[in-house]
Coordinates of C-alpha atoms in Angstrom, one line a residue:
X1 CA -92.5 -73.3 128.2
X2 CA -89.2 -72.9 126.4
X3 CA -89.5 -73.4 122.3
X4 CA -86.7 -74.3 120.1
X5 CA -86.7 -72.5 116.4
X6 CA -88.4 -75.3 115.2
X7 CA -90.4 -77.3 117.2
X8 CA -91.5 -78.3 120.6
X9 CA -89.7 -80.1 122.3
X10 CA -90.7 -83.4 125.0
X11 CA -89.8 -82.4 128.3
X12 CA -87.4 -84.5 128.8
X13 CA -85.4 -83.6 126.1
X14 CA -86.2 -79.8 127.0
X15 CA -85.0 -81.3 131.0
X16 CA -81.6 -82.4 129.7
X17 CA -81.1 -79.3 127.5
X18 CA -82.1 -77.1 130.7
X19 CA -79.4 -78.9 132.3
X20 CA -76.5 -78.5 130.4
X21 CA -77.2 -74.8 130.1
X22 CA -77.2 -74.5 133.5
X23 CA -73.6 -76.7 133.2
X24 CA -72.5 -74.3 130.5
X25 CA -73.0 -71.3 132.3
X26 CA -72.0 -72.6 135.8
X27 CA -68.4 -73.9 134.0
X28 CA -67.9 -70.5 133.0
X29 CA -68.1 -68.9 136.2
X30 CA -65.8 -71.9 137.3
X31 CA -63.0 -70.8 134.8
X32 CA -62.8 -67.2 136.1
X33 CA -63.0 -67.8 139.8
X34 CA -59.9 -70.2 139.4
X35 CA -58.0 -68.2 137.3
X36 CA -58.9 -65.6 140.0
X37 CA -57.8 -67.7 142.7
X38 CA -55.1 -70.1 141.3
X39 CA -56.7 -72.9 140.7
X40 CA -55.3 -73.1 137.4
X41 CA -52.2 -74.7 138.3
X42 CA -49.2 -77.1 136.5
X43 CA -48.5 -79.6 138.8
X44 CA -44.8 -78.1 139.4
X45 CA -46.3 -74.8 140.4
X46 CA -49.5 -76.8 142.6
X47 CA -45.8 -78.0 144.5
X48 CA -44.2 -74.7 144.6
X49 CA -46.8 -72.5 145.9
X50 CA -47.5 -75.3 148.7
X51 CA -44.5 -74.0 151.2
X52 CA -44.9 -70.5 150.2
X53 CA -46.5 -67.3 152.3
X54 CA -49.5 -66.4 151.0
X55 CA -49.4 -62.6 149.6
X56 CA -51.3 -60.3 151.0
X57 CA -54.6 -59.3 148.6
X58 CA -58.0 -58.6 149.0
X59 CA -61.0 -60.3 147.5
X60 CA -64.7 -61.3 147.7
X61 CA -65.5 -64.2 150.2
X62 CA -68.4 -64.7 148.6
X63 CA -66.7 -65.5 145.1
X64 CA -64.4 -68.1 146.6
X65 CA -66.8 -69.9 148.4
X66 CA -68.8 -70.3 145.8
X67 CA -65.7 -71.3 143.2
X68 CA -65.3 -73.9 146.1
X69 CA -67.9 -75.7 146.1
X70 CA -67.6 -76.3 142.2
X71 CA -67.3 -80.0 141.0
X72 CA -66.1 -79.9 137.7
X73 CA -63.6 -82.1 135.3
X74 CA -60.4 -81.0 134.1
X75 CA -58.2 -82.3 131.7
X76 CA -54.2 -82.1 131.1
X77 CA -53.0 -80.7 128.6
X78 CA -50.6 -83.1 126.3
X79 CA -47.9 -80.5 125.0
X80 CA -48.0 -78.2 128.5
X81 CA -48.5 -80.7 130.9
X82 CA -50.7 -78.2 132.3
X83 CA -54.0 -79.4 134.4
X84 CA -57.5 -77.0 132.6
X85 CA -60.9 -76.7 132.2
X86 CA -62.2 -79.2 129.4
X87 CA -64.5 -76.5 128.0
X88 CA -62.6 -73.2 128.8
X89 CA -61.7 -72.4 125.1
X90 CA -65.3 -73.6 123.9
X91 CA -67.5 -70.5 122.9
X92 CA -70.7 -70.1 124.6
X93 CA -73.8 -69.9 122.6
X94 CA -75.5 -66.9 122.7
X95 CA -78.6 -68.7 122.2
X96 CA -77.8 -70.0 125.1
X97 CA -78.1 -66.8 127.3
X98 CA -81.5 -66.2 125.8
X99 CA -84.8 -66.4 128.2
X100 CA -88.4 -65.8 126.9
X101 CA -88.2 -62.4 127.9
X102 CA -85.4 -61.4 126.4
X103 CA -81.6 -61.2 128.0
X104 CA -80.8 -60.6 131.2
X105 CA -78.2 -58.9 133.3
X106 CA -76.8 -62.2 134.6
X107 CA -76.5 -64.0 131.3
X108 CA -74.5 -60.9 129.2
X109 CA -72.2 -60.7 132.5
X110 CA -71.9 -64.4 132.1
X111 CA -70.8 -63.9 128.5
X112 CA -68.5 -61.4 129.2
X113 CA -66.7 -62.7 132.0
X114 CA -65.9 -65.7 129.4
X115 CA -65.1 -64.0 126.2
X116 CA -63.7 -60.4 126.7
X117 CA -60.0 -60.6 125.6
X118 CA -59.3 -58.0 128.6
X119 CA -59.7 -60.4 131.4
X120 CA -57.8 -63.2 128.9
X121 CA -54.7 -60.7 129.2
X122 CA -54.4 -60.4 133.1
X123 CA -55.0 -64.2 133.1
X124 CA -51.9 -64.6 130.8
X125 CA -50.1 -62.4 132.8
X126 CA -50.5 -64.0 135.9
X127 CA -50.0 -67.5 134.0
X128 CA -46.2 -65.7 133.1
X129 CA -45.6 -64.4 136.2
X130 CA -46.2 -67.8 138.2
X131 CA -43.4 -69.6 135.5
X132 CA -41.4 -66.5 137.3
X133 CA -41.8 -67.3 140.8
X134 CA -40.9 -71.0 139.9
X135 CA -37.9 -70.1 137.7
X136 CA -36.3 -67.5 140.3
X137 CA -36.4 -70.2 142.8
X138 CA -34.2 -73.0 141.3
X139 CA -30.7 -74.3 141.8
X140 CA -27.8 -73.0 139.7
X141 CA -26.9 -75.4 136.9
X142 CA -23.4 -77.4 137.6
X143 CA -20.4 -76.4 135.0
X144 CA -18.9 -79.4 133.5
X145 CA -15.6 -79.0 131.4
X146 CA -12.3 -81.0 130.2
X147 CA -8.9 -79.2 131.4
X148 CA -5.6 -79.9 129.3
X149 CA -2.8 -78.2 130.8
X150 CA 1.6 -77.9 129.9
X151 CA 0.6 -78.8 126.5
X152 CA 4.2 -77.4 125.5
X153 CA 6.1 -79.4 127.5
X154 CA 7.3 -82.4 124.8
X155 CA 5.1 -85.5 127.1
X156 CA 7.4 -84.0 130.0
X157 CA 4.2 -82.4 132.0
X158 CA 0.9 -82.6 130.4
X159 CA -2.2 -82.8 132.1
X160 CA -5.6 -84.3 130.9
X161 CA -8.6 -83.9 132.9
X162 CA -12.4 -83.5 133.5
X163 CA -13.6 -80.7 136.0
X164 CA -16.9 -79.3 137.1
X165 CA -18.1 -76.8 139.3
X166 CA -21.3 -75.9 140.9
X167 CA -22.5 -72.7 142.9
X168 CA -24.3 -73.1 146.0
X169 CA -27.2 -70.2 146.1
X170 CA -28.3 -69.4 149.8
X171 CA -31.3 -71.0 150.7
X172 CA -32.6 -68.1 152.1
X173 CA -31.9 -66.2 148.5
X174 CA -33.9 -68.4 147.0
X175 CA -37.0 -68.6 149.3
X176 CA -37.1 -64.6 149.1
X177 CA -36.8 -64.7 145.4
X178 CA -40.2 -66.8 145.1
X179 CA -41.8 -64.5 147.8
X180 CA -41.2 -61.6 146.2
X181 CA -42.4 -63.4 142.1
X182 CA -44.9 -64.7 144.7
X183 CA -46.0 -61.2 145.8
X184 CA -46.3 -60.2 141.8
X185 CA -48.5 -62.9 141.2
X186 CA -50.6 -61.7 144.4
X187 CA -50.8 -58.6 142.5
X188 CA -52.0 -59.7 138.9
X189 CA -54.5 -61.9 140.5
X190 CA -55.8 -58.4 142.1
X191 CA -55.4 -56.6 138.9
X192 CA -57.4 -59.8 137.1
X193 CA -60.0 -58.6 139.9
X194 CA -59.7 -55.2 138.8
X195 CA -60.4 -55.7 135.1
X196 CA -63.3 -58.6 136.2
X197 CA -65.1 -55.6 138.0
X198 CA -64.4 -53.6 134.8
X199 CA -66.0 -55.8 132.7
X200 CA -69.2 -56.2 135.0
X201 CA -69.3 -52.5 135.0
X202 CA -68.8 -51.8 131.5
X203 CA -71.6 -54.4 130.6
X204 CA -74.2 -52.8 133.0
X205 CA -74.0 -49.7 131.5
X206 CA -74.2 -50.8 128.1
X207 CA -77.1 -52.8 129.2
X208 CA -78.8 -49.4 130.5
X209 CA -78.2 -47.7 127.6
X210 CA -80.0 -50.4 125.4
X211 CA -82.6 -50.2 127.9
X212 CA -83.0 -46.5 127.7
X213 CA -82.7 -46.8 123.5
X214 CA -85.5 -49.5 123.7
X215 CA -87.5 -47.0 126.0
X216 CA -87.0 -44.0 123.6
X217 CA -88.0 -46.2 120.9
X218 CA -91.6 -46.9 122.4
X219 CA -92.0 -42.9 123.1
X220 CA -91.1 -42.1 120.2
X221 CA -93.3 -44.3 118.1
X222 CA -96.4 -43.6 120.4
X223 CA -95.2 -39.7 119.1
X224 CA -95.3 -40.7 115.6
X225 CA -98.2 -42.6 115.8
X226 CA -99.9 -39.5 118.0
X227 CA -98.9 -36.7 115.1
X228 CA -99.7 -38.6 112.3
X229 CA -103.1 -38.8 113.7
X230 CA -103.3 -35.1 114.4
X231 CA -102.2 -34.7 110.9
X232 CA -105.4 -36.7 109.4
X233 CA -107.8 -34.7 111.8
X234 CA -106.1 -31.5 110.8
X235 CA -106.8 -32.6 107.6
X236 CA -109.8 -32.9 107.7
X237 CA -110.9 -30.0 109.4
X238 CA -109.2 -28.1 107.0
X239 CA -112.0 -30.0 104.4
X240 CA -114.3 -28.9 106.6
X241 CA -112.8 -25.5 107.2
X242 CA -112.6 -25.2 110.7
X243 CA -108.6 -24.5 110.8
X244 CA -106.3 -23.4 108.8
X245 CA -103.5 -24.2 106.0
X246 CA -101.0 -23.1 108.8
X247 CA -102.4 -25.6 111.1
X248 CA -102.4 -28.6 108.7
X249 CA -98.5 -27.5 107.9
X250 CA -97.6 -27.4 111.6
X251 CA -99.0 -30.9 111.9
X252 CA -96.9 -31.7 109.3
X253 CA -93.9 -30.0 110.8
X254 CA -95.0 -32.4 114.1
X255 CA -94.7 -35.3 112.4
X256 CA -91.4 -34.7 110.6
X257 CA -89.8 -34.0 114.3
X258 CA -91.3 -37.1 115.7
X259 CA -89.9 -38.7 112.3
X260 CA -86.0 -37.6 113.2
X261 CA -87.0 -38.3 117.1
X262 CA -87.4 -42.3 115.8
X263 CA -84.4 -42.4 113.7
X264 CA -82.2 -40.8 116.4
X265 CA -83.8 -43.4 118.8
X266 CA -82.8 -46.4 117.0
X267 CA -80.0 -45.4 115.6
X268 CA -78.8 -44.8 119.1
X269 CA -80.0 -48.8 120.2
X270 CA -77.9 -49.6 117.1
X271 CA -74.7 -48.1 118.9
X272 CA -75.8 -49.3 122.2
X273 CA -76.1 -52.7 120.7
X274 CA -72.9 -52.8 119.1
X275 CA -71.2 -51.3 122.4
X276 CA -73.3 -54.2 124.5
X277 CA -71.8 -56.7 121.7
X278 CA -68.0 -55.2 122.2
X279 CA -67.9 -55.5 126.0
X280 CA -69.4 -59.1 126.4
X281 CA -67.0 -60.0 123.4
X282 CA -69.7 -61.3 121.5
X283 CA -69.6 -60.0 118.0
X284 CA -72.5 -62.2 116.1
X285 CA -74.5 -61.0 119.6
X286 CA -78.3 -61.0 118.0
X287 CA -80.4 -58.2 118.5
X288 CA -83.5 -59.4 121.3
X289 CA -85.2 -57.2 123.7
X290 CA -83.6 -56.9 127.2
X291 CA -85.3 -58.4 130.2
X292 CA -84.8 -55.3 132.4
X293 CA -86.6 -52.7 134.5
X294 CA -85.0 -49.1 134.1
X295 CA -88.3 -47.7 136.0
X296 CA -87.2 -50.1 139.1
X297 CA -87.1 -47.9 142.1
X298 CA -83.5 -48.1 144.5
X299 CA -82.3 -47.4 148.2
X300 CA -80.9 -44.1 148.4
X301 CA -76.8 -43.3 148.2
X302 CA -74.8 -42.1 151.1
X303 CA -71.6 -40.8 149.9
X304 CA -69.7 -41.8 152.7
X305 CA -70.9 -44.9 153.2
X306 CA -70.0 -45.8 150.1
X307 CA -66.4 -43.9 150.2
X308 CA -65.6 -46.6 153.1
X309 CA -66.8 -49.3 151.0
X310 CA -64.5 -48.6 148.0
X311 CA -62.0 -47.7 150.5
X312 CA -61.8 -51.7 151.7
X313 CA -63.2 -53.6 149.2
X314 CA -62.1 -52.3 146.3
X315 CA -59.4 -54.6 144.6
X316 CA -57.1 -51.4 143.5
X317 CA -56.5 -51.3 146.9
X318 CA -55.6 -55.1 147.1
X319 CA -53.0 -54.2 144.1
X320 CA -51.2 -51.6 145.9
X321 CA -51.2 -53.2 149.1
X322 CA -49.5 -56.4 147.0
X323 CA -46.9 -54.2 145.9
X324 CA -46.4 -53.2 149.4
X325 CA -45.4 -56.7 150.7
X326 CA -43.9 -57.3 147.4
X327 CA -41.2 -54.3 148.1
X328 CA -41.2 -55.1 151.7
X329 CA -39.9 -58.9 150.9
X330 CA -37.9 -57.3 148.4
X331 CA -35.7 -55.1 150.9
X332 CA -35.4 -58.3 152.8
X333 CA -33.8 -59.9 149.4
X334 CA -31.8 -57.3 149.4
X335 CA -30.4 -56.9 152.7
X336 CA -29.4 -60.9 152.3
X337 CA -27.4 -60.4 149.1
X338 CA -24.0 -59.2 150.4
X339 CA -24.2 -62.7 152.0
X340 CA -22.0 -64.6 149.7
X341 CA -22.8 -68.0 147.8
X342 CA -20.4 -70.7 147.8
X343 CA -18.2 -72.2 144.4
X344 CA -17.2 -75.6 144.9
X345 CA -15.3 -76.9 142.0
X346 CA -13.7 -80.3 141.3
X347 CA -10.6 -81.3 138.7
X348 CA -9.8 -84.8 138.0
X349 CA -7.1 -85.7 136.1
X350 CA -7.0 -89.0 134.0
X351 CA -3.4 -88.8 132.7
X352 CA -0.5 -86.4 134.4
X353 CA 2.9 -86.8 132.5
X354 CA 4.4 -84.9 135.5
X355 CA 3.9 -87.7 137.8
X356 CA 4.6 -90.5 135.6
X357 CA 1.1 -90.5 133.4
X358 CA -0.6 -91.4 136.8
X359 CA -4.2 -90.1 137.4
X360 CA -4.5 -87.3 140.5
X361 CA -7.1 -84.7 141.4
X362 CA -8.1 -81.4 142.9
X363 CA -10.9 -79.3 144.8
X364 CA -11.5 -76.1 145.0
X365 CA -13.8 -74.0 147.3
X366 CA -14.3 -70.3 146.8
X367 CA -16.5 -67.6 147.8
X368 CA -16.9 -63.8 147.1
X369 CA -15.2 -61.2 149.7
X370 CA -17.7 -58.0 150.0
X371 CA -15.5 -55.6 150.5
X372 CA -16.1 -52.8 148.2
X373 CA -19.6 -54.2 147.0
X374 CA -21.9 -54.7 149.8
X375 CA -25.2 -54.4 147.3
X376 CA -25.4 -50.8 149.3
X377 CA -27.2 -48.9 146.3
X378 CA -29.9 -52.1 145.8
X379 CA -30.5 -51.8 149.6
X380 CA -31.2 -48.2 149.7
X381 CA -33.4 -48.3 146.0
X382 CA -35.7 -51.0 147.9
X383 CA -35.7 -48.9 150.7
X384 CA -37.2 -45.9 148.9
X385 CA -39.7 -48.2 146.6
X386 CA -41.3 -49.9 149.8
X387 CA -42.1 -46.1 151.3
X388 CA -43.5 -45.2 147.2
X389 CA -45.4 -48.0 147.3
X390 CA -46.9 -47.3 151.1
X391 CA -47.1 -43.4 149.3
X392 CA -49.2 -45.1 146.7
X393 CA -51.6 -46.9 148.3
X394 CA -52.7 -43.4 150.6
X395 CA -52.6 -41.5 147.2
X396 CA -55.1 -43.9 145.9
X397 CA -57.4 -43.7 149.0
X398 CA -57.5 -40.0 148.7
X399 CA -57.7 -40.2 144.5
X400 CA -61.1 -42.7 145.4
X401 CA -62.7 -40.0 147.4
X402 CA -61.7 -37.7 144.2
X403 CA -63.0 -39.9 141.2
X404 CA -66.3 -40.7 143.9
X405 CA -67.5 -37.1 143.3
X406 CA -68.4 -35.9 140.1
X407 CA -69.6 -39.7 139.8
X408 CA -71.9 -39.2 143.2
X409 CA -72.9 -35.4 142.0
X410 CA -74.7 -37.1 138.9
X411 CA -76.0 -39.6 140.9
X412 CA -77.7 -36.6 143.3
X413 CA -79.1 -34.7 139.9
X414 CA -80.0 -37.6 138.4
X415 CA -81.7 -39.0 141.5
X416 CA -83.7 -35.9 142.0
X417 CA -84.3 -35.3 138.4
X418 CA -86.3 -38.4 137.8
X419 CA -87.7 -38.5 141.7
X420 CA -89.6 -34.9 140.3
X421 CA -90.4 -36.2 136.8
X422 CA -91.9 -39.3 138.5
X423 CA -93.9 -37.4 141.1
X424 CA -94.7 -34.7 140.3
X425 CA -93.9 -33.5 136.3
X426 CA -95.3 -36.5 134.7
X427 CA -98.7 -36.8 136.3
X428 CA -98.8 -33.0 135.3
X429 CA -97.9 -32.9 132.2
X430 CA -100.4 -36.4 131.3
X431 CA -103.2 -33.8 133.7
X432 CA -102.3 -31.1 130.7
X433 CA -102.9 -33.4 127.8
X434 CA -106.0 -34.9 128.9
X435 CA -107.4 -31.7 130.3
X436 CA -106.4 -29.7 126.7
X437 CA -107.8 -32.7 125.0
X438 CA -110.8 -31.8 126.5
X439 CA -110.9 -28.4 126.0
X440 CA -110.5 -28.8 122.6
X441 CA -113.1 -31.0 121.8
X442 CA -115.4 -28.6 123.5
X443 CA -113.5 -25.7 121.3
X444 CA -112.3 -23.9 123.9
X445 CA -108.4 -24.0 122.6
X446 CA -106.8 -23.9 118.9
X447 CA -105.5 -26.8 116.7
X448 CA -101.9 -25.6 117.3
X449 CA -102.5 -25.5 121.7
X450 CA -103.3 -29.5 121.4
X451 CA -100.2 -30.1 119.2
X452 CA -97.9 -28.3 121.6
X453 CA -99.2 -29.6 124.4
X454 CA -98.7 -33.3 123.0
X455 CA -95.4 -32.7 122.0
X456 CA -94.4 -31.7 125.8
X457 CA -96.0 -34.7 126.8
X458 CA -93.8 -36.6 124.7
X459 CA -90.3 -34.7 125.4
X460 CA -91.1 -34.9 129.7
X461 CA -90.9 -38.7 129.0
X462 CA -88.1 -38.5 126.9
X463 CA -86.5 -36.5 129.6
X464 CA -87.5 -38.4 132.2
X465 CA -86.3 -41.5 130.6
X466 CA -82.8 -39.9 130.3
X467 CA -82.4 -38.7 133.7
X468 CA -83.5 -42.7 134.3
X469 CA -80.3 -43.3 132.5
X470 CA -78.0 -41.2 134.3
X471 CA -79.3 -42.5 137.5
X472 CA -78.7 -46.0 136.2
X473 CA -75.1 -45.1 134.8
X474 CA -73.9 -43.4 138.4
X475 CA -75.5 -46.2 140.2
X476 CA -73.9 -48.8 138.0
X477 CA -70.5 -47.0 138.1
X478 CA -70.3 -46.7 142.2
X479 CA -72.0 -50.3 142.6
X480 CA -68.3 -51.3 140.4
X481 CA -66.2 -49.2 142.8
X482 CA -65.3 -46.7 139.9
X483 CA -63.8 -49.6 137.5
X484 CA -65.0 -49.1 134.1
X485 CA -63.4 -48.4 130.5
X486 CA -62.4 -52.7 130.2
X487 CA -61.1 -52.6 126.5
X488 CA -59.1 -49.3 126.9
X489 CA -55.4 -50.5 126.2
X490 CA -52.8 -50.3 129.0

């Protein structure tokens, strides 16, 4: 049953408000699957990109399918003319995201995806770089002008006259001028990918490290609860003088550690929190417990498999191989520039006192000779920035493999780390406890034995919680193909 703060609700009122959650959330997705894929067109560009070669990127199937097969309204803008999402600017309620067991994965991703100004950057850049392609792709503007001429001559010779003038730009000029803008916006749509993954990344691991802060939080108040315990039976054995003043003080001691333990604990969900907050872009985020399983068990790691994976789908590679058809149509551009436009200019004269006052005219058709200027030092720059950029993308298969294995190294330790502390330390160390527990009921061991064996009970599952969340990190990190860090500045 869901409750509102208040009250409960009928079920159909609960039906309808299930609904347009589901709306909510689904419209969101929408929004960054067409700003992804350029759905988010003016009507100018929707023409413009229609005749156009698609650039060459790489993306998720998957995703565009599913963008696809949304239904949704949008609405045009009165002072862009431009065609959007009704809701796209409309925060989402956080209250919204909540479940009855607390947040989930899906629902902060969800969040993020819609508010974190990092992806609202790329998106603007790509909105800019699509006014490029259409701007590098239109006609010269005419030149209109009045010509007076023999103004000296005493009514003798002057003339009085309109002219105007127009450039014709090569077709061909202009077609590779909007493949090449149309190869840039090919690239910031893969870079928009990029910071998308960065995001999804970024928000998992600040989800596991709430998760990990919310499971220090129960250890360390079961350790609290445990010494302060110890201390009242230490206290009153000392009454009945079975130990010591130095074992009472040592309980003491154990409960001022397990103290500091809890403080560090929540002070570190309260920076987990507030990092959780930052990278969904959800500053008045309310604190709730996370619906999430850091004790889940998952399918081993094979480096190599993985390296492939990264190697193709990763959408750094669809940004550098962007920029290699982008310098590649380029060089074509180039190569077509020494090719020269054609001035056609007209001069029509209302009045010439040379000929009586009567009206004559005159045309005028000019193009450029390339003789000395052949656009030789363009051709050869493009040249060399199509081999950088094929350069590039090999440097970044090879910097993948790099970046992969310190990543992949923790995800080993980790893995094995918390594989022992699961099998084997754990059931141990509770074996230890229960046996000393024994033991010293039957007063075989000291007051002090029992305290030092509880407090290594307590610090194996701390331990064992953070090797937990350096598994979860390194899994999180290569599940995101290495792209983290959203809100670092460019």
């Amino acid at each position: 049953m869901i409750r509102s703060k208040n009250r409960i609700e009928p079920p159909s009122q609960l039906d309808r408000q299930y609904k347009t959650r589901c709306k909510r959330i689904n419209r969101f997705m929408l929004i960054i699957s067409c700003s992804v894929f350029g759905c988010q067109l003016t009507i100018d560009l929707a023409n413009l990109y229609a005749d156009l070669p698609t650039p060459v990127v790489v993306f998720d199937q998957a995703s565009e399918n599913k963008a696809s097969n949304e239904n949704e309204k949008f609405e045009k803008s009165e002072s862009t003319g431009a065609w959007t999402y009704a809701d796209q600017n409309r925060p989402m309620d956080v209250n919204q995201a909540a479940v009855v067991n607390g947040l989930t994965r899906d629902h902060l991703k969800a969040l993020a995806l819609a508010s974190n100004p990092s992806i609202r950057r790329i998106e603007a850049l790509v909105s800019a770089s699509r006014g490029r392609a259409l701007q590098v792709g239109l006609k010269a503007n005419p030149n209109i002008g009045f010509d007076f001429e023999q103004l000296g001559s005493d009514g003798q010779a002057e003339q009085y006259g309109v002219m105007i003038e127009q450039e014709f730009i090569r077709s061909e000029k202009l077609e590779l001028n909007r493949c090449v803008a149309k190869q840039e916006v090919g690239r910031l749509q893969q870079m928009l990918m990029v910071q998308r993954q960065q995001v999804l990344t970024d928000v998992e691991i600040a989800f596991v490290r709430v998760l990990r802060a919310q499971k220090q939080i129960e250890v360390t108040e079961d350790l609290v609860e445990l010494s302060k315990k110890a201390l009242s039976v230490a206290r009153q054995l000392l009454e009945a003088k079975e130990v010591s003043r130095a074992d009472v003080l040592q309980a003491e001691l154990e409960v001022q550690s397990s103290d500091i333990l809890l403080l560090n604990a929540k002070n570190r969900h309260v920076a987990a929190w507030q990092t959780l907050s930052a990278v969904t872009g959800q500053p008045s985020l309310a604190k709730e417990t996370l619906a999430g399983d850091l004790f889940a068990h998952t399918p081993p790691i094979d480096f190599l498999d993985v390296l492939a994976k990264i190697q193709v789908q990763s959408p750094e590679m669809g940004v550098r191989l962007a920029a290699i058809e982008q310098a590649r149509y380029n060089l074509n551009r180039q190569r077509i520039e020494p090719l020269p436009n054609v001035t056609v200019g007209g001069l029509l004269n209302w009045r010439d006192n040379g000929i009586g006052g009567d009206a004559d005219a005159g045309i005028t058709v000019s193009i450029p000779l390339p003789i000395h200027d052949r656009n030789q030092g363009a051709i050869c720059e493009a040249q060399h920035q199509l081999v950088a950029a094929q350069h590039e993308l090999a440097q970044l298969e090879w910097q993948l493999k790099q970046r992969l294995a310190p990543v992949y190294e923790r995800y080993r330790n980790a893995k094995e780390q918390s594989d022992r502390y699961r099998e084997t330390i754990l059931p141990k160390a509770a074996e230890t406890l229960s046996l000393t527990r024994e033991t010293y009921e039957l007063g075989e061991v000291n007051f002090i034995n029992l305290l030092t064996v509880q407090r290594t009970y307590a610090q194996t599952r701390l331990a064992y919680i953070e090797s937990l969340e350096t598994l979860r990190i390194a899994e999180a990190e290569i599940d995101g193909m290495l792209l983290s860090g959203s809100l670092e500045l460019p």
